[in-house]
Coordinates of C-alpha atoms and ligand atoms in Angstrom, one line a residue:
X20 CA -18.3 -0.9 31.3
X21 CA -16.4 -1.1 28.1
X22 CA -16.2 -5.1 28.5
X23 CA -19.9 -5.4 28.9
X24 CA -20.6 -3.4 25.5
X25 CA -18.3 -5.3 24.0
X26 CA -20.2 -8.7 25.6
X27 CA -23.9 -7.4 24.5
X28 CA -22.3 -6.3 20.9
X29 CA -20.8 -9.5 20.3
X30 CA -23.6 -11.5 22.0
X31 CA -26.0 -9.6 18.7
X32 CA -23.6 -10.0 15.8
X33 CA -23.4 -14.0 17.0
X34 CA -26.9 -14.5 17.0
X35 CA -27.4 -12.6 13.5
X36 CA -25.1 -14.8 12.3
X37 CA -26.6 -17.9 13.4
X38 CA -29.6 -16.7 11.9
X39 CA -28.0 -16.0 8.9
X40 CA -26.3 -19.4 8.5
X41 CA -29.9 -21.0 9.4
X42 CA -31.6 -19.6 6.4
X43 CA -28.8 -21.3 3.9
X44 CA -28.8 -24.5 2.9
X45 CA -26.6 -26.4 5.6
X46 CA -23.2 -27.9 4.3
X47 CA -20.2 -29.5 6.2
X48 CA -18.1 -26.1 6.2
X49 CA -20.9 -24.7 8.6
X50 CA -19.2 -26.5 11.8
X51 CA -15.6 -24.5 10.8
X52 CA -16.9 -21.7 9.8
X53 CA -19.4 -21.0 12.9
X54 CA -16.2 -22.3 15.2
X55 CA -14.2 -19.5 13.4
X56 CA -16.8 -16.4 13.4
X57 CA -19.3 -17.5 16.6
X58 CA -18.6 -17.4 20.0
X59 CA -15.1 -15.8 20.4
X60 CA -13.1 -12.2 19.9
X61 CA -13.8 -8.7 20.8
X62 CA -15.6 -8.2 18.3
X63 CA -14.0 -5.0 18.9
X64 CA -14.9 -3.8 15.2
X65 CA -19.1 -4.2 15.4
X66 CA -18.5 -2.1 18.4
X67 CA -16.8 0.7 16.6
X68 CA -19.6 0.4 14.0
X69 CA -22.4 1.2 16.5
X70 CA -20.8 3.3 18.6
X71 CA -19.6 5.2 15.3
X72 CA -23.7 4.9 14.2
X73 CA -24.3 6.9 17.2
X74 CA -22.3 9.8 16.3
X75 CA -24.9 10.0 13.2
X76 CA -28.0 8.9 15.0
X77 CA -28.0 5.6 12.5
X78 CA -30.4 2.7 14.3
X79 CA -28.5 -0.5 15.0
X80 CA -30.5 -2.3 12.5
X81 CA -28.9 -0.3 9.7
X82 CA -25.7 -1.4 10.8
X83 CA -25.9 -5.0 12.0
X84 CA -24.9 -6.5 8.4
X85 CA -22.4 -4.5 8.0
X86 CA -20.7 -5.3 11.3
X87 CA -21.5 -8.8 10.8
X88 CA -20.2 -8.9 7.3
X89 CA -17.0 -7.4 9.0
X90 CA -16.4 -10.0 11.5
X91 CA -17.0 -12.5 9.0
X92 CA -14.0 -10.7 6.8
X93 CA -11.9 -10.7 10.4
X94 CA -12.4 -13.8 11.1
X95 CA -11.7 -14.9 7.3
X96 CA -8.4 -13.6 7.7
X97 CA -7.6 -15.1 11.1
X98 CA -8.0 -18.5 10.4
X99 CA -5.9 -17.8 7.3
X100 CA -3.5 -16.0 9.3
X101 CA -3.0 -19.3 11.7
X102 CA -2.1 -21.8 8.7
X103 CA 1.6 -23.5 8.6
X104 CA 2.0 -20.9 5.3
X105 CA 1.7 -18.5 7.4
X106 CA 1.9 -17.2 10.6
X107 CA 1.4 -21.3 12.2
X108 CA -0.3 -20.8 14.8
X109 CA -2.2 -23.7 17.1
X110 CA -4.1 -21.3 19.5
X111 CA -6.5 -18.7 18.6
X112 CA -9.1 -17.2 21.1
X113 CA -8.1 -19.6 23.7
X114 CA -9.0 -22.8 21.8
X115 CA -7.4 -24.8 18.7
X116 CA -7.1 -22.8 15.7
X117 CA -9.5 -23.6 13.0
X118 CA -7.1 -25.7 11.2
X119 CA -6.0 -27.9 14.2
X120 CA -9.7 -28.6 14.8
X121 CA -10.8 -29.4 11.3
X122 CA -7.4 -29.9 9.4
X123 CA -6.2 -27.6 7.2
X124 CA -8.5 -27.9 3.8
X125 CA -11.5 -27.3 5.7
X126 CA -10.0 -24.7 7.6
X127 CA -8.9 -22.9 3.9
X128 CA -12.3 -23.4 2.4
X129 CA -14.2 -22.1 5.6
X130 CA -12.3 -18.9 5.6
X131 CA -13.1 -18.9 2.0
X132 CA -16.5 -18.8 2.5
X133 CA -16.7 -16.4 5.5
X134 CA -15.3 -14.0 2.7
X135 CA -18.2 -14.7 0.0
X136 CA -20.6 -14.9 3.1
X137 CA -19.6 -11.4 4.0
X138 CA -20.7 -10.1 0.9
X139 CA -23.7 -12.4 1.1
X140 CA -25.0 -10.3 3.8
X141 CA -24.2 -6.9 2.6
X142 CA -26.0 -7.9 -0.7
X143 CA -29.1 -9.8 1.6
X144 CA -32.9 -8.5 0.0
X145 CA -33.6 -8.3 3.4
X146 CA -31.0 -5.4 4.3
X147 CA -33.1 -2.4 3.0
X148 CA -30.7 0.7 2.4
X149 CA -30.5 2.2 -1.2
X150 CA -29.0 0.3 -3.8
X151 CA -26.1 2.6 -4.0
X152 CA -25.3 2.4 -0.8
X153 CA -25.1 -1.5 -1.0
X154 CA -22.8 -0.9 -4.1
X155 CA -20.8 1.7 -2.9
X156 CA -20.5 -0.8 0.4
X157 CA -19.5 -3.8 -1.6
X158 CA -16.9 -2.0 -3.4
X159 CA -15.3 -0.5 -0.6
X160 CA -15.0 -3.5 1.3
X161 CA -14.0 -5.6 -1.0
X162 CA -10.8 -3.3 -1.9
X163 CA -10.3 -3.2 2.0
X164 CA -10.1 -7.0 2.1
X165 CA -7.7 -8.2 -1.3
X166 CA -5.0 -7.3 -2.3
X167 CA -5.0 -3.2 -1.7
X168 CA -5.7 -4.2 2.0
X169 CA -5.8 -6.6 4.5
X170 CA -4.5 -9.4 1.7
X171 CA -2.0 -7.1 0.6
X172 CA -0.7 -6.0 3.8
X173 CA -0.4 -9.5 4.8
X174 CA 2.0 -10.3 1.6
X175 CA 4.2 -7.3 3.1
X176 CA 4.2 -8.3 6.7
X177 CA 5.3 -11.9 5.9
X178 CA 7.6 -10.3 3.6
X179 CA 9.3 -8.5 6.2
X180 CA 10.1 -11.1 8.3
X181 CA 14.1 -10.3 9.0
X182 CA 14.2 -7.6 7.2
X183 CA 15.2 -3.9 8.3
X184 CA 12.5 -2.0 7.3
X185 CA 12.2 1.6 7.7
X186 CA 8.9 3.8 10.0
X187 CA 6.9 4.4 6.8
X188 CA 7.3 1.2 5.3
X189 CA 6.8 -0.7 8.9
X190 CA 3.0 1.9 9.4
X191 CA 2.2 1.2 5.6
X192 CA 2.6 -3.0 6.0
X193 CA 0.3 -2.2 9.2
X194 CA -2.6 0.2 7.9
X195 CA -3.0 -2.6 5.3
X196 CA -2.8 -5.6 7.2
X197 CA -4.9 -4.2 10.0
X198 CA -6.1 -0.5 9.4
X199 CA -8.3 -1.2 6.1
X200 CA -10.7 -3.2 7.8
X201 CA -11.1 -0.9 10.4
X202 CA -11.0 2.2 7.3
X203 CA -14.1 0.6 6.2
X204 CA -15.8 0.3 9.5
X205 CA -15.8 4.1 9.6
X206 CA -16.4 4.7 5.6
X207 CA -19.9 2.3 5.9
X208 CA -21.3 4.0 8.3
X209 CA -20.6 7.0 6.5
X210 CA -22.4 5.9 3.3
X211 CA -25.6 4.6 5.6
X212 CA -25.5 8.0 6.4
X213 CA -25.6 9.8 3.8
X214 CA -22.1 11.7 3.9
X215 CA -20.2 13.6 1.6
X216 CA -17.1 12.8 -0.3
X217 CA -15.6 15.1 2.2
X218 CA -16.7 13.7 5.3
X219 CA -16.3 10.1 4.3
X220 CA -12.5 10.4 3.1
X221 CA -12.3 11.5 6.8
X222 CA -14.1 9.1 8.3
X223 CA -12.1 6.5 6.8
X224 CA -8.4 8.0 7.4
X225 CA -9.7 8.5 11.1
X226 CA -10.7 4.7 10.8
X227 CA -7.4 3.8 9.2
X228 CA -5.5 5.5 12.7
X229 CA -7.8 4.0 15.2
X230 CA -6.8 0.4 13.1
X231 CA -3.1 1.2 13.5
X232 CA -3.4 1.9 16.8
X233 CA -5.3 -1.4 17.4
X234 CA -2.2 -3.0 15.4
X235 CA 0.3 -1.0 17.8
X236 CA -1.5 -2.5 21.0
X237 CA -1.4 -6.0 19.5
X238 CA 2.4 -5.6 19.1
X239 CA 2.4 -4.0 22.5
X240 CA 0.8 -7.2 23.8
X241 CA 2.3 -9.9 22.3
X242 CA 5.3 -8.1 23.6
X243 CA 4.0 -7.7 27.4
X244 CA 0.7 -9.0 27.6
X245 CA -0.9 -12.9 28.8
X246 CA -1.4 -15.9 26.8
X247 CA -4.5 -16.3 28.9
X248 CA -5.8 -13.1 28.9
X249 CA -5.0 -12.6 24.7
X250 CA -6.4 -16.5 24.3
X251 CA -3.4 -16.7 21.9
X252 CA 0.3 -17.3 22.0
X253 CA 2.6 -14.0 23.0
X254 CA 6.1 -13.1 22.5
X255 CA 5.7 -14.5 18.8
X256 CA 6.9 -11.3 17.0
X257 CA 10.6 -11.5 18.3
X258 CA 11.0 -15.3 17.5
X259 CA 9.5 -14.7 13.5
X260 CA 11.7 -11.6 13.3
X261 CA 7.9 -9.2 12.4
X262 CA 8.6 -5.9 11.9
X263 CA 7.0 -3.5 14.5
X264 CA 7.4 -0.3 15.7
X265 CA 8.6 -2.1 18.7
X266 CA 11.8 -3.7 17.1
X267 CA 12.8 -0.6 15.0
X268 CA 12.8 1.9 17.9
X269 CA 11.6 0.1 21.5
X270 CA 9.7 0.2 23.6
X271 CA 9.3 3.8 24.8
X272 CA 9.4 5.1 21.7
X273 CA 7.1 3.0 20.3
X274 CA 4.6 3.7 22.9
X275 CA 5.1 7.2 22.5
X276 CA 4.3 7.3 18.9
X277 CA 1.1 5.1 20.3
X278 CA 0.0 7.8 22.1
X279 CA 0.3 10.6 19.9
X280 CA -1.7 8.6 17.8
X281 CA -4.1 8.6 20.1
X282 CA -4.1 11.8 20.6
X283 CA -4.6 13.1 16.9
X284 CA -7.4 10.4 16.7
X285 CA -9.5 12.0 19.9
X286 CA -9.0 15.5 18.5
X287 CA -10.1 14.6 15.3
X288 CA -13.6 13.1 17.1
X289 CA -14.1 16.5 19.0
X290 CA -16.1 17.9 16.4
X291 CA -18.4 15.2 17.4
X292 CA -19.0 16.4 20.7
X293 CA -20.9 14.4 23.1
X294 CA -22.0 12.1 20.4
X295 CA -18.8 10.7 19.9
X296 CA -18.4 9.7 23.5
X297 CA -19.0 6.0 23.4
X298 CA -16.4 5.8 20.0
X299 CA -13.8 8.1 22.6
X300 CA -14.2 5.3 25.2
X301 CA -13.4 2.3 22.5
X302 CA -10.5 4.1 21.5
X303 CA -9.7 4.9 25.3
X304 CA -9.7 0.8 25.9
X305 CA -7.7 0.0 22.7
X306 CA -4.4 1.5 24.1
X307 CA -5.4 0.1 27.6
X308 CA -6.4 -3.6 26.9
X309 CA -5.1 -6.4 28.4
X310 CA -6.8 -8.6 25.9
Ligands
GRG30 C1 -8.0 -11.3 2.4 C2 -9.3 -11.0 4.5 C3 -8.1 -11.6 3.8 C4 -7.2 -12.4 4.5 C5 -6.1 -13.1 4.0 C6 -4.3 -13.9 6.5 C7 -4.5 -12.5 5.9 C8 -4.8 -12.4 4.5 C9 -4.5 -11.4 6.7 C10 -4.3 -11.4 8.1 C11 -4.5 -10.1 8.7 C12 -4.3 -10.1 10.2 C13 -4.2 -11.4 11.0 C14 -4.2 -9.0 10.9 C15 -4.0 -8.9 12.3 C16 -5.1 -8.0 12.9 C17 -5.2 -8.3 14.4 C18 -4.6 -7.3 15.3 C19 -6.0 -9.3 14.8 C20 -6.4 -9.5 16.2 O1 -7.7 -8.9 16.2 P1 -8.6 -9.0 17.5 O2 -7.8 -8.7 18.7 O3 -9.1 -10.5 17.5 O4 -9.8 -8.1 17.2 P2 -10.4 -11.1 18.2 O5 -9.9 -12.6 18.5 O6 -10.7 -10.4 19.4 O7 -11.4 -11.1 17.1

């Protein structure tokens, strides 16, 4: 059930994309930049967007830049995150990372400009919400994606490599590198619809949890899981000495500290009621993934 959402999700964020892309003016980092965004991944966080949009009764069409500016972001970061400065790796969704394919320059300037493209989108004429929307948007996501977030958890995870670090420091490396994105997932659709201060510092901290919790499973499955199923390379963590949960206090612990987590982010969505049943489920097949 959960795999087919994710299948229809991903099947409309690809073909806004491609759409997207159409209407520019074509250029030789289109090839590594669609092979990087289109056609691979979950696209896990589009589908927390939506089913987040149903909790506020918030049309798709509302939300489709957004979760297309977000995968472009994700995706941004994951070809980065395969270079040889960083994490050097030649497999990404079951084919050659982006710099194997088309060599490393293109593979930097493609990410590059999956991040301005992002912002491209949020900022389209043709993606009517209120102009303070789109500027609170634009600001929120950009401070998710440098160097307060995803690019500044980064910096710390690489930084950590060998390193005894402590639970706090370990959770704070991983709701940067992984949780912001997800933070703003939640926050957006907050501001489409039309929340208070109140309501959207929650929405983001519950956004922040459900992206630790995705981070916890990656661990979890790079740990356990199947190079064929992930369409990457498993059992890297140990080798490159990453700080997890899982190397400061094992295996059950750390899974027990997953599913408390889990825990604290279902009862925060019972207020929601029914309408939050499809984000429950998500969060249900984040713990339970094999992929
Ligand atoms: C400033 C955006 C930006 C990036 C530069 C390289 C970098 C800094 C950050 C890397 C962050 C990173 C790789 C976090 C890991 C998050 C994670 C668990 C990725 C796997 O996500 P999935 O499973 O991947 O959703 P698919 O392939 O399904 O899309």
């Amino acid at each position: 059930m959960i795999k087919k959402k994710l299948i229809v999700n991903a099947k409309k964020i690809d073909k806004f994309l491609i759409n997207f892309l159409k209407n520019q003016t074509h250029s030789l980092l289109v090839r590594p930049m669609k092979y990087g965004v289109i056609s691979g991944g979950k696209k896990i966080r589009s589908t927390i967007i939506l089913d987040a949009g149903k909790m506020f009764n918030i049309s798709e069409k509302k939300l489709i830049n957004i979760c297309a500016a977000v995968e472009c972001i994700h995706s941004y970061s994951l070809i980065h995150d395969d270079l040889p400065c960083m994490d050097n790796d030649l497999i990404r969704r079951g084919k050659p990372s982006t710099h194997i394919k088309f060599g490393e320059a293109s593979a930097v300037l493609a990410g590059s400009s999956l991040l301005t493209l992002a912002f491209e989108i949020i900022a389209d004429k043709k993606y009517i919400i209120s102009s303070n929307a789109k500027n609170e948007i634009v600001r929120n996501l950009a401070s998710c994606s440098g160097h307060t977030g995803i690019a500044g958890g980064q910096e710390l995870d690489l930084k950590f490599e060998n390193k005894k670090k402590v639970l706090n420091e370990i959770i704070g490396m991983q709701k940067k590198k992984t949780g912001k994105l997800f933070n703003f997932c939640l926050y957006a659709v907050g501001v489409i619809a039309n929340k208070n201060k109140k309501e959207k510092f929650f929405l983001s901290t519950l956004g922040e949890d459900i992206g630790l919790l995705f981070q916890l499973a990656d661990d979890f499955l790079d740990n356990k899981g199947s190079k064929k199923l992930m369409g990457k390379p498993v059992k890297k963590d140990n080798k490159k000495g990453k700080s997890t949960l899982l190397s400061l206090m094992g295996e059950k612990k750390a899974y027990l500290y997953a599913f408390n987590l889990k825990k604290k982010i279902l009862r925060k969505l019972q207020k929601h009621g029914k309408k939050a049943v499809n984000l429950i489920n998500t969060i249900e097949f984040i713990l339970e993934r094999k992929f």
